[in-house]
């Protein structure tokens, strides 16, 4: 049992979570999203400065929420990649400073694995083996999780945009705002998902031969852009619902195919896009039919947070993984297979 404090700064959320083994004690998030809205996307320099300004207060608040003192912490975990380099460096420097000052181990961990590890919190079920569908703003992949800390196999990934990126770009085309995922999700609630039959990327027999578990959203993006340009007075809700259906249909179909082929009857869906209502609903229906156990973290733990980083730190400790060196550097392009920094 260990009290782990996790720090997340890979994008625009300055977030700190505290867990006691698998128990969630605190989850505090300060987002700089409002400062990026007028630019239509996250501005790295603005995000880094906001992390610097928010860090101390977010740590303090997490300790208050968990009703503990900083001296009670057994280990510090921090997102060391992938993400925006300047933003990551603020988190890694803060975490290294804390670990040094408290003389406690430091775990530099992978942001993507952390999205999956959050499934463990307040949950006594066995996490692995499982197939994981990881869908965020920067990444989309299907993974086979034999052991989240030590043995992750990439079965497929996007060959162009990430799923969240596709949501963000389509929202921009429709003038909905930023970040687009939650806005499309909301529009789609009032729309007809079968109104427009948008293409499902990489699902033709020829594509499946080469890209069985890969995704592509660029053709879909072009199809939506063309539809918008050719359809005066289009209904935003119908476009949102039909676009969303095309994305989630492919995501779930390919994930369940991976479950079937590997003989693994557990599917974990993680990352910001896993907060999507329709993705959650369709996954539930299809997993029930396929007799696959479905795990999706609560929506507030799907988007970036510190609890997921603490959860992965805690998992690494339980798996006996060695702590990271003080002085690790952040890696903006770390692959999903690099789970804990040496
Ligand atoms: O995991 P995340 O919070 O940050 C990254 O690691 O990238 O994911 C952010 C992405 C954004 O693209 C956002 O639009 C998308 O997740 N997202 C959603 C929803 N909530 C967030 N996409 C679809 N439906 C949602 N409800
Ligand atoms: Zn994320």
PDB file of C-alpha atoms in Angstrom, residues 102-234:
ATOM      1  CA  UNK A 102      10.997  14.591   0.365  1.00  0.00           C
ATOM      2  CA  UNK A 103      13.573  11.900  -0.405  1.00  0.00           C
ATOM      3  CA  UNK A 104      10.897   9.721  -2.028  1.00  0.00           C
ATOM      4  CA  UNK A 105      10.984   7.703  -5.251  1.00  0.00           C
ATOM      5  CA  UNK A 106      10.055   9.351  -8.549  1.00  0.00           C
ATOM      6  CA  UNK A 107       8.136   7.525 -11.299  1.00  0.00           C
ATOM      7  CA  UNK A 108       8.199   9.220 -14.689  1.00  0.00           C
ATOM      8  CA  UNK A 109       5.312   7.576 -16.531  1.00  0.00           C
ATOM      9  CA  UNK A 110       3.629   7.448 -19.917  1.00  0.00           C
ATOM     10  CA  UNK A 111       0.531   9.604 -20.344  1.00  0.00           C
ATOM     11  CA  UNK A 112      -1.175   7.049 -22.595  1.00  0.00           C
ATOM     12  CA  UNK A 113      -0.673   4.104 -20.224  1.00  0.00           C
ATOM     13  CA  UNK A 114      -1.938   6.338 -17.425  1.00  0.00           C
ATOM     14  CA  UNK A 115      -5.234   6.800 -19.292  1.00  0.00           C
ATOM     15  CA  UNK A 116      -5.648   3.018 -19.083  1.00  0.00           C
ATOM     16  CA  UNK A 117      -4.378   2.662 -15.495  1.00  0.00           C
ATOM     17  CA  UNK A 118      -7.127   4.932 -14.182  1.00  0.00           C
ATOM     18  CA  UNK A 119      -9.507   1.994 -14.700  1.00  0.00           C
ATOM     19  CA  UNK A 120      -7.938   0.467 -11.586  1.00  0.00           C
ATOM     20  CA  UNK A 121      -9.129   3.132  -9.197  1.00  0.00           C
ATOM     21  CA  UNK A 122     -11.822   2.089  -6.749  1.00  0.00           C
ATOM     22  CA  UNK A 123     -12.031  -1.148  -8.663  1.00  0.00           C
ATOM     23  CA  UNK A 124     -10.772  -4.470  -7.355  1.00  0.00           C
ATOM     24  CA  UNK A 125     -11.144  -6.313 -10.664  1.00  0.00           C
ATOM     25  CA  UNK A 126      -8.151  -7.638 -12.517  1.00  0.00           C
ATOM     26  CA  UNK A 127      -7.073  -5.188 -15.244  1.00  0.00           C
ATOM     27  CA  UNK A 128      -5.259  -7.544 -17.563  1.00  0.00           C
ATOM     28  CA  UNK A 129      -5.079  -9.267 -19.965  1.00  0.00           C
ATOM     29  CA  UNK A 130      -7.229  -6.885 -21.924  1.00  0.00           C
ATOM     30  CA  UNK A 131      -7.554  -5.186 -25.268  1.00  0.00           C
ATOM     31  CA  UNK A 132      -7.401  -1.423 -24.847  1.00  0.00           C
ATOM     32  CA  UNK A 133      -8.874   1.128 -27.225  1.00  0.00           C
ATOM     33  CA  UNK A 134      -6.939   4.288 -26.495  1.00  0.00           C
ATOM     34  CA  UNK A 135      -8.542   7.369 -28.022  1.00  0.00           C
ATOM     35  CA  UNK A 136      -7.301  10.846 -27.124  1.00  0.00           C
ATOM     36  CA  UNK A 137      -6.565  14.158 -28.775  1.00  0.00           C
ATOM     37  CA  UNK A 138      -3.134  13.065 -29.918  1.00  0.00           C
ATOM     38  CA  UNK A 139      -3.335   9.275 -30.165  1.00  0.00           C
ATOM     39  CA  UNK A 140      -5.624   6.495 -31.265  1.00  0.00           C
ATOM     40  CA  UNK A 141      -4.568   2.904 -30.985  1.00  0.00           C
ATOM     41  CA  UNK A 142      -5.598  -0.640 -30.181  1.00  0.00           C
ATOM     42  CA  UNK A 143      -3.306  -2.286 -27.653  1.00  0.00           C
ATOM     43  CA  UNK A 144      -3.003  -5.716 -26.179  1.00  0.00           C
ATOM     44  CA  UNK A 145      -2.320  -5.295 -22.479  1.00  0.00           C
ATOM     45  CA  UNK A 146      -0.631  -8.386 -21.086  1.00  0.00           C
ATOM     46  CA  UNK A 147       0.817  -6.355 -18.229  1.00  0.00           C
ATOM     47  CA  UNK A 148       0.271  -2.595 -18.244  1.00  0.00           C
ATOM     48  CA  UNK A 149       3.610  -1.874 -16.547  1.00  0.00           C
ATOM     49  CA  UNK A 150       5.782  -4.232 -18.548  1.00  0.00           C
ATOM     50  CA  UNK A 151       4.128  -5.877 -21.537  1.00  0.00           C
ATOM     51  CA  UNK A 152       2.021  -3.819 -23.946  1.00  0.00           C
ATOM     52  CA  UNK A 153       1.698  -4.777 -27.631  1.00  0.00           C
ATOM     53  CA  UNK A 154       0.539  -2.282 -30.248  1.00  0.00           C
ATOM     54  CA  UNK A 155      -1.944  -3.987 -32.575  1.00  0.00           C
ATOM     55  CA  UNK A 156      -2.893  -0.918 -34.571  1.00  0.00           C
ATOM     56  CA  UNK A 157      -2.935   2.871 -34.601  1.00  0.00           C
ATOM     57  CA  UNK A 158      -4.179   5.791 -36.631  1.00  0.00           C
ATOM     58  CA  UNK A 159      -2.349   6.413 -39.869  1.00  0.00           C
ATOM     59  CA  UNK A 160      -3.365  10.089 -39.918  1.00  0.00           C
ATOM     60  CA  UNK A 161      -5.473  12.024 -37.394  1.00  0.00           C
ATOM     61  CA  UNK A 162      -6.225  10.862 -33.866  1.00  0.00           C
ATOM     62  CA  UNK A 163      -9.908  10.328 -33.061  1.00  0.00           C
ATOM     63  CA  UNK A 164     -10.069  13.382 -30.786  1.00  0.00           C
ATOM     64  CA  UNK A 165      -8.281  15.468 -33.385  1.00  0.00           C
ATOM     65  CA  UNK A 166     -10.955  14.462 -35.927  1.00  0.00           C
ATOM     66  CA  UNK A 167     -13.678  15.626 -33.511  1.00  0.00           C
ATOM     67  CA  UNK A 168     -11.824  18.909 -32.969  1.00  0.00           C
ATOM     68  CA  UNK A 169     -11.317  19.543 -36.706  1.00  0.00           C
ATOM     69  CA  UNK A 170     -14.933  18.787 -37.648  1.00  0.00           C
ATOM     70  CA  UNK A 171     -16.176  21.014 -34.820  1.00  0.00           C
ATOM     71  CA  UNK A 172     -14.001  23.810 -36.203  1.00  0.00           C
ATOM     72  CA  UNK A 173     -15.383  23.272 -39.732  1.00  0.00           C
ATOM     73  CA  UNK A 174     -18.906  23.538 -38.335  1.00  0.00           C
ATOM     74  CA  UNK A 175     -18.016  26.626 -36.292  1.00  0.00           C
ATOM     75  CA  UNK A 176     -18.847  24.918 -32.994  1.00  0.00           C
ATOM     76  CA  UNK A 177     -15.719  25.973 -31.073  1.00  0.00           C
ATOM     77  CA  UNK A 178     -12.858  24.322 -29.205  1.00  0.00           C
ATOM     78  CA  UNK A 179     -12.298  21.692 -27.877  1.00  0.00           C
ATOM     79  CA  UNK A 180     -14.649  20.058 -30.348  1.00  0.00           C
ATOM     80  CA  UNK A 181     -15.269  16.606 -28.874  1.00  0.00           C
ATOM     81  CA  UNK A 182     -17.678  17.598 -26.105  1.00  0.00           C
ATOM     82  CA  UNK A 183     -19.412  20.117 -28.435  1.00  0.00           C
ATOM     83  CA  UNK A 184     -20.050  17.517 -31.162  1.00  0.00           C
ATOM     84  CA  UNK A 185     -21.150  15.054 -28.483  1.00  0.00           C
ATOM     85  CA  UNK A 186     -23.710  17.592 -27.242  1.00  0.00           C
ATOM     86  CA  UNK A 187     -24.967  18.544 -30.733  1.00  0.00           C
ATOM     87  CA  UNK A 188     -25.287  14.883 -31.660  1.00  0.00           C
ATOM     88  CA  UNK A 189     -27.707  14.210 -28.809  1.00  0.00           C
ATOM     89  CA  UNK A 190     -30.368  16.104 -30.805  1.00  0.00           C
ATOM     90  CA  UNK A 191     -29.375  14.724 -34.225  1.00  0.00           C
ATOM     91  CA  UNK A 192     -30.146  11.751 -36.445  1.00  0.00           C
ATOM     92  CA  UNK A 193     -27.109   9.466 -36.684  1.00  0.00           C
ATOM     93  CA  UNK A 194     -28.370   7.696 -39.818  1.00  0.00           C
ATOM     94  CA  UNK A 195     -29.147  10.910 -41.732  1.00  0.00           C
ATOM     95  CA  UNK A 196     -25.837  10.964 -43.624  1.00  0.00           C
ATOM     96  CA  UNK A 197     -23.863   7.840 -44.395  1.00  0.00           C
ATOM     97  CA  UNK A 198     -20.289   9.039 -43.893  1.00  0.00           C
ATOM     98  CA  UNK A 199     -17.418   6.695 -44.841  1.00  0.00           C
ATOM     99  CA  UNK A 200     -15.879   4.274 -42.310  1.00  0.00           C
ATOM    100  CA  UNK A 201     -12.096   4.558 -42.777  1.00  0.00           C
ATOM    101  CA  UNK A 202      -9.927   1.479 -43.496  1.00  0.00           C
ATOM    102  CA  UNK A 203     -12.793  -1.017 -43.447  1.00  0.00           C
ATOM    103  CA  UNK A 204     -12.845  -2.224 -47.085  1.00  0.00           C
ATOM    104  CA  UNK A 205     -11.625  -5.825 -47.570  1.00  0.00           C
ATOM    105  CA  UNK A 206      -8.436  -4.542 -49.267  1.00  0.00           C
ATOM    106  CA  UNK A 207      -7.739  -2.058 -46.442  1.00  0.00           C
ATOM    107  CA  UNK A 208      -8.432  -4.663 -43.783  1.00  0.00           C
ATOM    108  CA  UNK A 209      -5.735  -6.907 -45.228  1.00  0.00           C
ATOM    109  CA  UNK A 210      -3.061  -4.298 -44.574  1.00  0.00           C
ATOM    110  CA  UNK A 211      -4.653  -2.233 -41.812  1.00  0.00           C
ATOM    111  CA  UNK A 212      -6.817  -4.608 -39.795  1.00  0.00           C
ATOM    112  CA  UNK A 213      -6.476  -2.651 -36.551  1.00  0.00           C
ATOM    113  CA  UNK A 214      -5.422   0.724 -37.916  1.00  0.00           C
ATOM    114  CA  UNK A 215      -7.613   3.801 -38.151  1.00  0.00           C
ATOM    115  CA  UNK A 216      -7.841   6.649 -40.649  1.00  0.00           C
ATOM    116  CA  UNK A 217     -10.057   9.681 -40.246  1.00  0.00           C
ATOM    117  CA  UNK A 218      -8.809  11.879 -43.105  1.00  0.00           C
ATOM    118  CA  UNK A 219     -11.293  10.495 -45.669  1.00  0.00           C
ATOM    119  CA  UNK A 220     -14.134  11.059 -43.223  1.00  0.00           C
ATOM    120  CA  UNK A 221     -12.943  14.606 -42.606  1.00  0.00           C
ATOM    121  CA  UNK A 222     -12.918  15.308 -46.360  1.00  0.00           C
ATOM    122  CA  UNK A 223     -16.381  13.767 -46.736  1.00  0.00           C
ATOM    123  CA  UNK A 224     -17.805  15.956 -43.972  1.00  0.00           C
ATOM    124  CA  UNK A 225     -16.115  19.069 -45.401  1.00  0.00           C
ATOM    125  CA  UNK A 226     -17.578  18.316 -48.829  1.00  0.00           C
ATOM    126  CA  UNK A 227     -21.033  17.726 -47.372  1.00  0.00           C
ATOM    127  CA  UNK A 228     -20.922  21.025 -45.496  1.00  0.00           C
ATOM    128  CA  UNK A 229     -19.790  22.898 -48.619  1.00  0.00           C
ATOM    129  CA  UNK A 230     -22.488  21.314 -50.818  1.00  0.00           C
ATOM    130  CA  UNK A 231     -25.420  21.469 -48.412  1.00  0.00           C
ATOM    131  CA  UNK A 232     -26.866  24.907 -47.733  1.00  0.00           C
ATOM    132  CA  UNK A 233     -28.724  25.039 -44.409  1.00  0.00           C
ATOM    133  CA  UNK A 234     -27.375  21.702 -43.247  1.00  0.00           C
TER     134      UNK A 234
END
